[in-house]
């Protein structure tokens, strides 16, 4: 039977997939066709191309599908067996249309294990998950493994936490298992706050049962009977899908009392976050579940010993849990055969920024940055020159071109002054100002600092002020040293990971792009042409034809001039938004 | 509990398991600065001034919350540690008024003391400062949140010891502030003005209103006394300058109440030198109260009491004692009532 | 409340709040879900509601306020009928999110976190709504708009009353 899979992830929904789904259903029933199944899936990770429609078993990949395209797809493809060219994906590198998703280079070079179900099953139907081998791993551990065997298997797999720190998961489970306590908890960290990262969201929306199964396995291994998933408030769809999944799993007996007749009980509750990035930090997250201001607590004691309501608590990230059923099903050796010495398995990255294909990519650990950006990401947008890639979000760092061949794993990234973080990858080209990027991240961490400890509360503020000063052209030579000293002290003495890593984007850009800081300070110039205080927009008289397009688009009315006469920009009024330059067809407006 | 042996600045120290590095260092004779730590309150590990270097650790550790471990090697005054402490002081002072000269806390301000000790003359960062109005619309406490370093001791004392939870942190990050709900003044809140928050505050953010500008801490003599107000019997120090009681301060050695008191003991000392206070007996003559000698007054009382007793019997007399008197005084009064007046009608108010 | 006819008038919002509090009373960690529920009912968190929550859950008023002011999700003032969330997250930042935000500010004549006097719009900047593939992105209420340019802003605003 032919199947039409329509993406209903957040990205595709916002580009109109619900209407496309409706149209398919309507058109098919109008034609009395009943042997074609239409259903919604979770995110394919290629949201930029949404709405995405897949025809199975043909493996056809249609993108940016609009309602009006639907009749044609039905007539031509589903009934006529012909491909509809115009909604095929256009491969930028080779300038060719591609039919099958298996041939799209964005997918072809990925190794989608954790994401294998995303985009292919209906996340709101537990049967789909079970049909693909779901809950087999849970059955296996409950019917044939002791808790210690489970912990050992995870240890042997080499799985490390995907939430940022990269702590060995098996070891963490062992700590919780060994901790004394009559009551223990399993907590799933789904607070995904790194701006630019959305892999956890995709997994929750596209394959929620994988996370539930991973948590239940963990519960069995560490001796917990209760789990919490702490989900960002900004992810309503993920919350809804999780609610549905939990209910279905309880109905089927995969969650609840006496699972698989083993005597093991496990229940999962959802807690919605309330909008604080710092609550992704594990102790803050627990404090928040307890109903307090989400301020981190000192460690030790670690949550494994004293966690939620003082009880031993094992906390892992969404992606970490989603890896667990795979490991149990396929064995630790299989898992450990992928990746590098210290980092096993695959990692999902959220590739964004100035790159041709943006989206979620799952790749084996140890792959180089160049492969991700150029082979999968299709290279830099608009044929511009690569400048840097920021990895690990606000706690990570920027890596320059020289490090493009660095194998991506936990340890090599730390050495290079970045970190895996949750796996955000933001590609920057020559038009990106690195001082501005550092300022952007610092602005974020500064706003999100909980305010509990002095170095982070007061220090990130001062770092930001110095960066602002530099981008405004008021930087002084000693500022760079002050920044470095301050950064070092903040890292060294802050209470939690937020403060301890907040200076990373500044330190890494200072390390690899110091000259850009120096241009801002000494020459009062922004080489990338971004920092507006150091720019001036000008209209070139000989190129301006006086069309007035710029004057119409200027939000502050800074442009004046007679029709057919060269126009002029009033520098006093200009807010340097750049709209006029974008609008001018004659290249008459320049900045510098 | 088992003992743990570790090295602090190269010196071996053995302490019970669960001891913090701070406590162990104190035992070994090393002084580590603290701002948010208070042995009687829960430990947030927030201010970070107490950081120390632990060999092998990625970051500096806050000594007030980090338990010792066997074989640990700790440096309490290494270069990174000193740098971090200086930075923290610099950052705090950069968001702080330069007001030590007229600040009431000077002399017992932890922030000023550490700035002195670590040679941080002033905050070096020129940037935003939080500016808040000074609050003095109540008779007891002046709140100057510009001087607050957000150590949270006041929040914890009010919650954990006093039990009123009047104040908490509000907002987040750089805009964090300590305040009652809706950022109202203490006068508009459910504060009972016990002054415990003032007692624990390490800076001049919370000070006693009455004594502002009256003395420097080193100018006063401290005389330990028992509170005259109620049966709890709190102890504290009277602050005496030029033979006058100018204030009250907690005395941590007080067995009953430690450092904490209620509003009466903490702020109600001014009656001592009050002009309204009676120092001579008064007798009403021709409808007017006029000064008399003790002999005269006592004779009059004795006469009248004798008359009443003779005419209406002992039980027509009642005696009311005062909680402000000492036990000895009250014992005497009881004897007087029962043995001299012959009545059991004696009572007192437990508090005032 | 009692109206002229003498009958008790039930305030449906108050009833809902009561239900909500009943549902959570005695539960551990109830404060945040209760505040979320209350905000759902009232659109923001009025002072009396916070007082009621404090009393019923037996949590000090100062703490209720402290929690409400810590999390970005909670609002203590009435908000616009339509809430615009403009993303200034990483992906949106590098793809011109700031320009879209500037245009929104200019069009509405309000700043970040402010509400138009006619209560039509509240404008907020957020850091990533997880639709980075479509950057730059804004959300109006529950609708997401992606791949935006400043000139599309007017058109979008016009859709909301
Ligand atoms: C400021 C900050 C934010 C964090 N945000 C997240 C997050 O959004 N998701 C997450 O899984 N871990 C986050 N972490 C890491 C967690 O503290 C914790 O290490 C993780 O949830 C452990 O799970 P793992 O071992 O599976 O990675 C954050 C840490 C810090 C310091
Ligand atoms: S480092 Fe920042 S976020 Fe973490 S506890 Fe300190 S102030 Fe809060
Ligand atoms: S840059 Fe913007 S403000 Fe300046 S002239 Fe051009 S359109 Fe107007
Ligand atoms: S609080 Fe301390 S540092 Fe601040 S002004 Fe007063 S004495 Fe000086
Ligand atoms: S005076 Fe007492 S009741 Fe009032 S805030 Fe301070 S500690 Fe709390
Ligand atoms: S008022 Fe004093 S005790 Fe309270 S947080 Fe501020 S500095 Fe600490
Ligand atoms: S009046 Fe207050 S301070 Fe004095 S003894 Fe009684 S409780 Fe203590
Ligand atoms: S939401 Fe459809 S591909 Fe991501
Ligand atoms: S005294 Fe240790 S952190 Fe404040
Ligand atoms: S950065 Fe804007 S949606 Fe993620």
Short mmCIF file of C-alpha atoms in Angstrom, two decimals, chain A residues 10-11 14-15 47-50 64 185 193-198 201 230 232-235 271-276 278-279 288-295 309 352-355 358 381 426-428 432 436 440-441 444 447 450 555 575 577-579 582-583, chain C residues 24 27-33 35-36 59 62-63 65-74 85 87-96 99 102-103 106 112 125-135 137-139 142-147 149-151:
data_model
loop_
_atom_site.label_atom_id
_atom_site.label_comp_id
_atom_site.label_asym_id
_atom_site.label_seq_id
_atom_site.Cartn_x
_atom_site.Cartn_y
_atom_site.Cartn_z
CA UNK A 10 6.77 22.39 14.56
CA UNK A 11 8.71 23.67 11.57
CA UNK A 14 4.35 26.65 10.71
CA UNK A 15 5.03 26.45 7.00
CA UNK A 47 12.44 22.01 8.38
CA UNK A 48 13.77 24.73 6.16
CA UNK A 49 12.40 22.73 3.23
CA UNK A 50 9.01 22.24 4.85
CA UNK A 64 7.97 23.10 0.19
CA UNK A 185 13.80 9.15 40.62
CA UNK A 193 17.52 25.95 25.98
CA UNK A 194 20.53 26.48 23.75
CA UNK A 195 19.33 28.93 21.15
CA UNK A 196 19.75 27.24 17.80
CA UNK A 197 19.40 23.66 19.02
CA UNK A 198 16.23 21.65 18.45
CA UNK A 201 12.38 18.76 20.40
CA UNK A 230 11.04 18.50 32.39
CA UNK A 232 10.52 23.69 28.04
CA UNK A 233 7.31 25.65 28.11
CA UNK A 234 8.08 26.79 24.57
CA UNK A 235 7.49 23.25 23.28
CA UNK A 271 6.68 19.04 34.21
CA UNK A 272 6.50 22.09 32.01
CA UNK A 273 9.30 24.60 32.46
CA UNK A 274 8.49 28.25 32.90
CA UNK A 275 11.07 30.01 30.82
CA UNK A 276 14.52 30.04 32.35
CA UNK A 278 19.41 28.02 33.66
CA UNK A 279 16.83 25.36 34.53
CA UNK A 288 12.47 24.10 39.74
CA UNK A 289 10.51 20.83 39.83
CA UNK A 290 10.39 21.27 43.58
CA UNK A 291 8.60 24.56 42.98
CA UNK A 292 11.34 27.08 43.63
CA UNK A 293 13.26 29.73 41.80
CA UNK A 294 15.49 27.74 39.49
CA UNK A 295 18.77 28.55 41.15
CA UNK A 309 13.32 16.05 47.17
CA UNK A 352 22.11 26.46 11.16
CA UNK A 353 23.49 29.76 10.03
CA UNK A 354 25.02 30.62 6.71
CA UNK A 355 24.96 27.13 5.28
CA UNK A 358 20.10 23.79 7.57
CA UNK A 381 25.18 29.95 1.38
CA UNK A 426 26.08 27.78 13.71
CA UNK A 427 28.00 28.38 10.54
CA UNK A 428 29.35 31.85 9.93
CA UNK A 432 29.73 37.64 10.31
CA UNK A 436 29.31 40.70 17.48
CA UNK A 440 25.40 38.00 21.14
CA UNK A 441 26.18 34.93 23.23
CA UNK A 444 22.18 35.68 26.17
CA UNK A 447 20.22 37.74 30.60
CA UNK A 450 20.14 33.31 37.70
CA UNK A 555 11.87 52.99 8.43
CA UNK A 575 19.64 53.83 12.28
CA UNK A 577 19.22 48.96 9.52
CA UNK A 578 20.53 48.16 6.06
CA UNK A 579 17.09 47.91 4.49
CA UNK A 582 19.01 45.37 0.36
CA UNK A 583 16.37 47.16 -1.65
CA UNK C 24 -2.91 20.71 43.51
CA UNK C 27 1.01 18.16 46.33
CA UNK C 28 4.73 18.59 46.37
CA UNK C 29 6.13 21.09 43.90
CA UNK C 30 2.72 22.54 43.14
CA UNK C 31 3.60 26.22 42.97
CA UNK C 32 4.81 26.46 39.38
CA UNK C 33 2.04 24.41 37.76
CA UNK C 35 0.97 29.70 38.65
CA UNK C 36 0.91 28.40 35.08
CA UNK C 59 3.63 29.11 50.68
CA UNK C 62 7.30 36.53 49.26
CA UNK C 63 8.25 33.18 47.80
CA UNK C 65 6.34 36.50 44.16
CA UNK C 66 9.99 35.48 44.00
CA UNK C 67 9.15 32.49 41.85
CA UNK C 68 6.81 34.46 39.61
CA UNK C 69 9.46 37.08 38.92
CA UNK C 70 12.19 34.51 38.27
CA UNK C 71 10.60 32.81 35.29
CA UNK C 72 10.14 34.63 32.02
CA UNK C 73 6.83 32.91 31.42
CA UNK C 74 4.99 34.69 34.20
CA UNK C 85 7.36 36.52 20.19
CA UNK C 87 13.08 35.17 17.97
CA UNK C 88 16.53 36.60 18.50
CA UNK C 89 18.13 33.19 18.99
CA UNK C 90 21.37 32.23 17.31
CA UNK C 91 19.97 31.00 14.03
CA UNK C 92 17.59 33.93 13.78
CA UNK C 93 20.28 36.36 14.79
CA UNK C 94 22.60 35.37 11.98
CA UNK C 95 19.74 35.52 9.53
CA UNK C 96 18.48 38.99 10.33
CA UNK C 99 15.86 43.66 11.71
CA UNK C 102 13.25 46.50 14.90
CA UNK C 103 10.52 46.68 12.32
CA UNK C 106 8.63 50.60 14.87
CA UNK C 112 10.56 44.70 24.16
CA UNK C 125 11.88 38.94 22.22
CA UNK C 126 12.72 35.31 22.85
CA UNK C 127 15.81 33.20 22.40
CA UNK C 128 14.88 30.38 20.08
CA UNK C 129 11.49 28.85 19.63
CA UNK C 130 12.97 25.73 18.11
CA UNK C 131 12.02 26.49 14.52
CA UNK C 132 15.54 27.52 13.64
CA UNK C 133 15.35 25.87 10.24
CA UNK C 134 12.97 28.65 9.27
CA UNK C 135 14.99 31.51 10.70
CA UNK C 137 11.05 33.41 12.96
CA UNK C 138 8.32 35.14 14.89
CA UNK C 139 5.34 33.67 16.66
CA UNK C 142 0.42 30.00 18.47
CA UNK C 143 1.15 30.73 14.82
CA UNK C 144 4.72 30.57 13.64
CA UNK C 145 5.97 32.67 10.76
CA UNK C 146 9.31 31.77 9.27
CA UNK C 147 11.76 32.90 6.60
CA UNK C 149 11.91 39.73 5.98
CA UNK C 150 11.03 43.10 7.48
CA UNK C 151 8.59 43.93 4.71
#
